[in-house]
Amino acid sequence: MISKFKAYRKNDKIHFAMQNKIIFNSQLSLFGARYISKTVVIPTGKQFTAENQRNLVFAELFEQFMLYDKIAIKIDRQNLPLYFLLKELGLPRVEELIEKKIIELLLWSPIIGMKTGTKREDGTIDQSTIFDGKPPLFSGHHSDSDFNPEANLNILLNRFSLTRESKRRFKRKALKQYKLPNLEIAEKSAEIVMGAYKENKLANLDLAYIKEPEELDFDKRTKLLNLGSEVLVTTLLADRGYLSNNNFAHLSLIKDSVIQIESALKVESNNSKIFQIENIPLLKQLVLDGVIEFNSVFELRKRSVVKNYREWIHSVSDKSDSLSITKDYIDEISGKNNFFDTNKGKLIRNVGMYGLGLGLGSVVGGNLGLVAGGIIVKGAEIGLGLFDFFVLDGLLKGWNPQMFIEEIDQLTKKEK
């Protein structure tokens, strides 16, 4: 199965590349705030011990490395996520992940908040002062000086006893992978939520438009703030084309183009269903149970079987949910979905022998009639690595997703 491609020109040649699937990771930032800087309250319960949460962070990372092309890590002011990774994985490994563009760093500067009241002399909060006739929410961003990528890296590297050259080399590579959110979008998050409230679109979230926003009590304002935080995150992720596995409650408030960020939920749900079909524990559980070592992920994700599965699971998740993924999976492993036996597959296989041109992008995109009608530029070179991998070598023809399951199954037996 071939997924979405995008065309680009390099040295006057046309190439085709798959669009990267990038998953947003905010768990590292939350772990750092709870257990490193201790600036966020740790929930009660055995599952919230530092060791348990550390294991969950690694299990989540393992699955993300396996199922996505890249991970976009939310970076805070103290750069605690990178601090954690450097302490746990070591400088060479983190440097490799950055240099190979497997991880990128989203420097998080947007804020959304609300007034909580005035602090009394005895330390209690007078919540009555929130009724000042002003909108209950405000949004914006931290100052530029607080969120300068180079300064952010300096804060991080000053925590380690590294040579001057090691720091300089790491900083040079890491700076290339820093990304900044669109602050114009961030500043609209409070406006989006307040507009939805006044249009009574939040009634199903226990925020019916009964009172004016300025008259809402503390609890209702807190609900609006939580909703605003979700809107802030999703609009920024959509702007960057990131995926998220958070189950956001508010997606109906935002235009359809934003909903694609939640496709990671479908990918992970579909993947879980396939593992269930094959009676194999989930990837996360295999790591949590110590059946698979976390560090094995760096070699595993490079294997062609894993790369093909990663592409396939995203491709079918664009059109299937966990209810229908079973049929897609069974069809694929039984050979019913053989791409090269379709008209499009035959056309690509045939023209591939003659050295095609612009037609490949149109074929993959679905415009078979246009290509067959002659809109093919003879002689234009195609990026042979991609073309060989997906067409000429016949890897897709001989590959099916069960090979990935067998790979994981063999690994679990090997490590027992």
XYZ file of C-alpha atoms in Angstrom:
416
model
C 0.000 0.000 0.000
C 1.357 3.426 -0.854
C 0.463 6.455 1.206
C 0.557 10.160 0.501
C 3.557 11.560 -1.376
C 4.748 15.086 -1.928
C 6.861 16.189 -4.868
C 9.901 18.421 -4.618
C 12.533 19.658 -7.069
C 16.255 19.293 -6.467
C 18.983 19.924 -9.019
C 16.255 20.266 -11.691
C 15.060 16.710 -11.004
C 11.661 15.648 -9.727
C 11.670 13.496 -6.587
C 8.884 12.040 -4.481
C 8.978 11.683 -0.729
C 6.512 10.403 1.828
C 5.270 12.990 4.256
C 6.687 12.322 7.719
C 4.289 11.327 10.470
C 5.336 13.397 13.492
C 3.891 12.636 16.942
C 3.802 15.334 19.622
C 5.234 14.283 23.004
C 4.374 16.354 26.073
C 4.872 13.521 28.597
C 8.576 14.269 28.968
C 7.814 17.872 29.903
C 5.182 16.796 32.439
C 7.535 14.228 33.977
C 10.218 16.882 34.320
C 7.852 19.352 35.987
C 6.634 16.727 38.454
C 9.743 14.776 39.340
C 12.762 16.932 38.424
C 11.879 20.576 39.120
C 8.865 19.550 41.278
C 6.919 22.611 40.169
C 3.746 20.610 39.438
C 1.793 18.702 42.089
C 2.232 14.921 41.858
C -1.106 13.056 42.006
C -1.575 10.529 44.769
C -1.493 6.802 44.111
C 1.078 4.044 43.650
C 1.108 4.532 39.868
C 2.491 8.055 40.349
C 5.785 7.097 41.956
C 8.788 8.475 40.079
C 9.916 4.974 39.056
C 6.503 3.943 37.679
C 6.136 7.170 35.728
C 9.684 6.879 34.396
C 8.853 3.404 33.082
C 5.668 4.729 31.460
C 7.632 7.527 29.773
C 10.004 4.974 28.228
C 7.155 2.666 27.183
C 5.448 5.608 25.473
C 8.688 6.629 23.754
C 9.264 3.068 22.531
C 5.851 2.946 20.874
C 6.316 6.397 19.349
C 9.735 5.500 17.929
C 8.210 2.374 16.371
C 4.979 3.829 14.966
C 6.033 7.340 13.874
C 8.757 8.800 11.701
C 9.628 11.589 14.123
C 8.844 12.766 17.650
C 8.285 16.462 18.371
C 9.175 17.015 22.021
C 7.639 19.859 23.984
C 10.535 21.837 25.478
C 9.984 24.037 28.531
C 11.928 26.969 29.913
C 14.304 24.761 31.924
C 14.688 22.237 29.088
C 13.832 19.358 31.415
C 12.867 16.914 28.617
C 16.333 17.061 27.039
C 17.913 16.949 30.499
C 16.022 13.705 31.180
C 17.016 12.169 27.839
C 20.680 13.111 28.239
C 20.792 11.634 31.750
C 19.011 8.430 30.724
C 20.306 7.788 27.183
C 23.624 9.623 27.177
C 24.989 12.381 24.975
C 25.966 10.213 21.937
C 22.480 8.678 21.593
C 20.589 11.973 21.975
C 23.004 13.665 19.585
C 22.366 10.888 17.057
C 18.567 11.256 17.354
C 18.865 14.990 16.776
C 21.360 14.725 13.929
C 19.208 12.141 12.114
C 16.142 14.344 12.640
C 14.294 11.617 14.532
C 13.400 14.111 17.244
C 12.690 17.818 16.970
C 12.268 20.336 19.760
C 9.171 22.532 20.046
C 10.074 25.428 22.345
C 6.798 26.086 24.144
C 6.184 29.765 24.889
C 2.372 30.254 24.549
C 0.302 30.733 27.698
C -3.373 30.845 28.590
C -4.640 31.663 32.050
C -7.291 33.122 34.304
C -7.399 35.223 37.434
C -7.719 33.154 40.592
C -8.312 35.957 43.076
C -6.353 38.093 45.513
C -4.095 36.631 48.168
C -5.036 37.638 51.720
C -2.528 38.267 54.520
C -3.292 34.856 56.033
C -2.393 33.149 52.758
C -5.937 32.309 51.646
C -7.354 33.471 48.318
C -10.212 35.957 48.001
C -11.995 34.678 44.888
C -14.528 37.509 44.889
C -11.998 39.787 43.197
C -12.233 37.786 39.962
C -15.512 39.572 39.185
C -13.899 42.697 37.771
C -15.951 42.970 34.583
C -13.111 41.626 32.415
C -13.114 38.425 30.303
C -12.324 35.385 32.450
C -9.501 34.121 30.213
C -6.379 35.710 28.775
C -3.805 34.286 26.360
C -0.436 35.332 25.016
C 3.153 34.162 25.274
C 6.250 34.425 27.448
C 8.901 37.009 26.665
C 11.372 36.354 23.873
C 14.270 36.421 26.325
C 12.752 33.503 28.238
C 12.388 31.407 25.115
C 15.510 31.888 23.062
C 16.712 28.498 21.690
C 20.398 29.218 22.330
C 19.735 30.443 25.872
C 17.509 27.410 26.422
C 20.363 25.095 25.436
C 22.802 26.964 27.656
C 20.530 26.342 30.657
C 20.532 22.659 29.786
C 24.234 22.185 29.095
C 25.335 24.084 32.217
C 23.874 21.190 34.213
C 26.463 18.786 32.763
C 30.228 18.443 33.094
C 30.996 18.314 29.393
C 34.006 19.554 27.494
C 33.700 22.882 25.749
C 33.902 21.162 22.371
C 31.160 18.638 23.284
C 28.835 21.449 24.328
C 29.583 23.425 21.192
C 28.995 20.406 18.931
C 25.736 19.447 20.648
C 24.444 23.012 20.575
C 25.233 23.391 16.868
C 23.244 20.249 16.014
C 20.373 20.834 18.438
C 19.718 24.414 17.323
C 18.831 23.114 13.852
C 15.987 21.048 15.329
C 14.364 23.796 17.405
C 10.882 24.780 16.230
C 8.852 27.750 17.427
C 5.046 27.803 17.684
C 2.953 30.321 15.777
C 2.280 32.932 18.440
C -0.425 34.680 16.435
C -2.467 31.484 16.653
C -1.669 31.098 20.345
C -3.064 34.508 21.173
C -6.449 33.557 19.680
C -7.059 30.526 21.915
C -8.976 32.467 24.597
C -10.982 34.233 21.893
C -11.957 30.901 20.283
C -13.232 29.466 23.566
C -15.105 32.586 24.609
C -16.742 32.799 21.188
C -17.824 29.159 21.385
C -19.265 29.754 24.866
C -21.318 32.755 23.758
C -22.625 30.774 20.775
C -23.718 28.036 23.231
C -21.527 25.390 21.594
C -20.215 24.174 24.960
C -23.509 23.061 26.466
C -22.570 19.384 26.184
C -19.442 20.159 28.226
C -21.518 21.580 31.101
C -20.855 25.141 29.949
C -24.235 26.266 28.652
C -24.526 29.978 27.857
C -26.689 31.074 30.795
C -24.531 33.863 32.208
C -22.229 36.355 30.574
C -18.580 35.189 30.668
C -17.630 37.903 33.161
C -20.257 36.553 35.615
C -19.102 32.917 35.639
C -18.054 31.443 38.984
C -14.619 30.013 39.721
C -15.470 26.411 38.778
C -16.955 27.377 35.397
C -13.964 29.595 34.682
C -11.667 26.669 35.480
C -13.556 24.503 32.964
C -13.188 27.244 30.365
C -9.461 27.451 31.114
C -8.996 23.698 30.680
C -10.877 23.869 27.402
C -8.821 26.864 26.315
C -5.627 24.960 27.061
C -6.791 22.140 24.772
C -7.689 24.606 22.024
C -4.283 26.239 22.382
C -2.475 22.912 22.035
C -4.521 21.596 19.122
C -4.381 24.773 17.051
C -0.605 24.946 17.448
C -0.138 21.267 16.634
C -2.371 21.527 13.583
C -0.375 24.517 12.380
C 2.801 22.422 12.459
C 1.160 19.268 11.095
C 1.854 17.259 14.261
C -0.195 14.264 15.391
C -1.430 13.776 18.942
C -2.707 10.809 20.918
C -4.647 12.985 23.348
C -8.402 12.492 23.300
C -9.397 16.143 23.034
C -13.016 16.867 23.948
C -13.362 20.072 21.978
C -12.465 19.182 18.392
C -15.980 20.001 17.198
C -15.216 23.654 17.952
C -12.467 23.849 15.378
C -12.521 23.499 11.622
C -12.133 20.051 10.082
C -8.503 20.567 9.107
C -7.532 20.468 12.777
C -9.057 17.056 13.395
C -6.216 15.293 11.563
C -3.931 15.823 14.575
C -5.953 13.229 16.481
C -5.238 10.534 13.890
C -2.513 9.216 16.192
C -5.316 7.888 18.398
C -6.589 5.815 15.468
C -3.095 4.586 14.628
C -2.468 3.377 18.174
C -5.967 1.938 18.529
C -5.620 0.064 15.242
C -2.161 -1.175 16.183
C -3.538 -2.448 19.505
C -6.321 -4.303 17.684
C -3.822 -6.051 15.395
C -1.677 -7.126 18.352
C -4.866 -8.432 19.972
C -5.701 -10.448 16.827
C -2.244 -12.039 16.951
C -2.443 -12.550 20.743
C 0.693 -10.508 21.432
C 0.970 -7.961 24.293
C 1.016 -4.306 23.264
C 4.341 -2.622 22.533
C 4.099 -0.463 25.652
C 3.345 -3.479 27.842
C 6.257 -5.453 26.427
C 8.585 -2.642 27.500
C 6.909 -2.186 30.901
C 7.198 -5.922 31.587
C 10.869 -5.937 30.619
C 10.251 -8.395 27.761
C 11.804 -5.983 25.255
C 14.684 -3.699 26.191
C 13.987 -0.043 25.463
C 17.345 0.500 23.763
C 16.511 -2.124 21.132
C 14.109 0.378 19.552
C 16.916 2.311 17.858
C 17.902 -0.662 15.704
C 14.377 -2.027 15.339
C 12.919 1.140 13.829
C 15.500 1.053 11.014
C 14.438 -2.369 9.729
C 12.505 -2.460 6.477
C 9.795 -4.638 8.052
C 9.170 -1.960 10.690
C 9.337 0.912 8.191
C 6.801 -0.813 5.948
C 4.486 -1.500 8.859
C 4.752 2.104 10.015
C 3.713 3.292 6.569
C 0.932 0.710 6.271
C -0.669 1.361 9.680
C -0.864 5.104 8.955
C -2.225 4.461 5.483
C -5.084 2.216 6.638
C -5.782 4.411 9.682
C -6.661 7.260 7.318
C -9.768 5.287 6.348
C -10.252 2.593 9.021
C -11.046 2.533 12.716
C -10.497 -0.342 15.146
C -13.840 -1.861 14.125
C -12.812 -2.346 10.499
C -9.049 -2.721 10.868
C -9.462 -6.471 11.378
C -10.745 -6.896 7.813
C -7.993 -4.655 6.400
C -5.358 -6.649 8.250
C -6.720 -10.059 7.231
C -7.080 -8.890 3.615
C -3.520 -7.618 3.599
C -1.908 -10.751 5.005
C -4.014 -13.024 2.787
C -2.892 -11.129 -0.314
C -6.252 -9.571 -1.198
C -4.822 -6.067 -1.024
C -1.862 -6.669 -3.327
C -1.176 -3.207 -4.741
C 0.548 -4.388 -7.907
C -2.442 -6.449 -8.980
C -4.542 -3.281 -9.210
C -4.738 -1.094 -12.333
C -2.677 1.589 -10.657
C -0.113 -0.964 -9.512
C 0.205 -2.489 -12.982
C 0.631 0.935 -14.546
C 3.405 1.901 -12.119
C 5.135 -1.452 -12.590
C 5.021 -1.151 -16.386
C 6.098 2.454 -16.693
C 8.736 1.872 -14.025
C 10.619 -0.299 -16.493
C 10.860 2.571 -18.959
C 12.057 5.269 -16.553
C 8.992 7.342 -15.761
C 8.557 10.991 -14.932
C 5.954 13.205 -13.307
C 3.300 10.534 -13.740
C 4.202 8.632 -10.582
C 2.987 11.365 -8.266
C -0.305 11.549 -10.110
C -0.747 7.781 -10.048
C -0.146 7.591 -6.327
C -2.407 10.571 -5.781
C -5.239 8.799 -7.558
C -5.372 10.631 -10.906
C -4.978 7.452 -12.935
C -7.083 8.741 -15.822
C -4.885 11.787 -16.285
C -1.714 9.728 -16.315
C -3.134 7.143 -18.684
C -4.208 10.009 -20.907
C -0.609 10.904 -21.511
C 0.348 13.403 -18.820
C 3.711 11.725 -18.264
C 6.938 13.582 -18.817
C 9.360 11.047 -20.280
C 12.871 10.903 -18.966
C 12.513 12.890 -15.740
C 14.432 11.086 -13.057
C 12.753 9.793 -9.934
C 14.458 9.521 -6.559
C 15.686 5.954 -7.039
C 15.993 5.125 -3.371
C 12.283 5.635 -2.816
C 11.295 4.198 -6.185
C 13.450 1.081 -5.732
C 12.218 0.600 -2.190
C 8.527 0.768 -3.023
C 8.324 -0.429 -6.624
C 11.235 -1.965 -8.506
C 12.469 -4.217 -5.698
C 8.911 -5.413 -5.128
C 9.112 -4.995 -1.376
C 5.491 -3.989 -1.139
C 4.426 -6.933 -3.277
C 6.142 -9.400 -0.973
C 5.538 -7.573 2.306
C 2.536 -7.748 4.589
C 1.931 -6.371 8.096
C 2.125 -9.805 9.703
C 5.885 -9.699 9.095
C 6.086 -6.882 11.644
C 4.101 -8.917 14.179
C 6.366 -11.911 13.575
C 9.400 -9.676 14.090
C 8.091 -8.523 17.484
C 7.050 -12.071 18.435
C 10.509 -13.423 17.625
C 12.115 -10.638 19.620
C 10.019 -11.440 22.709
C 11.052 -15.096 22.516
C 14.711 -14.186 22.002
C 14.816 -11.941 25.083
C 13.085 -14.420 27.427
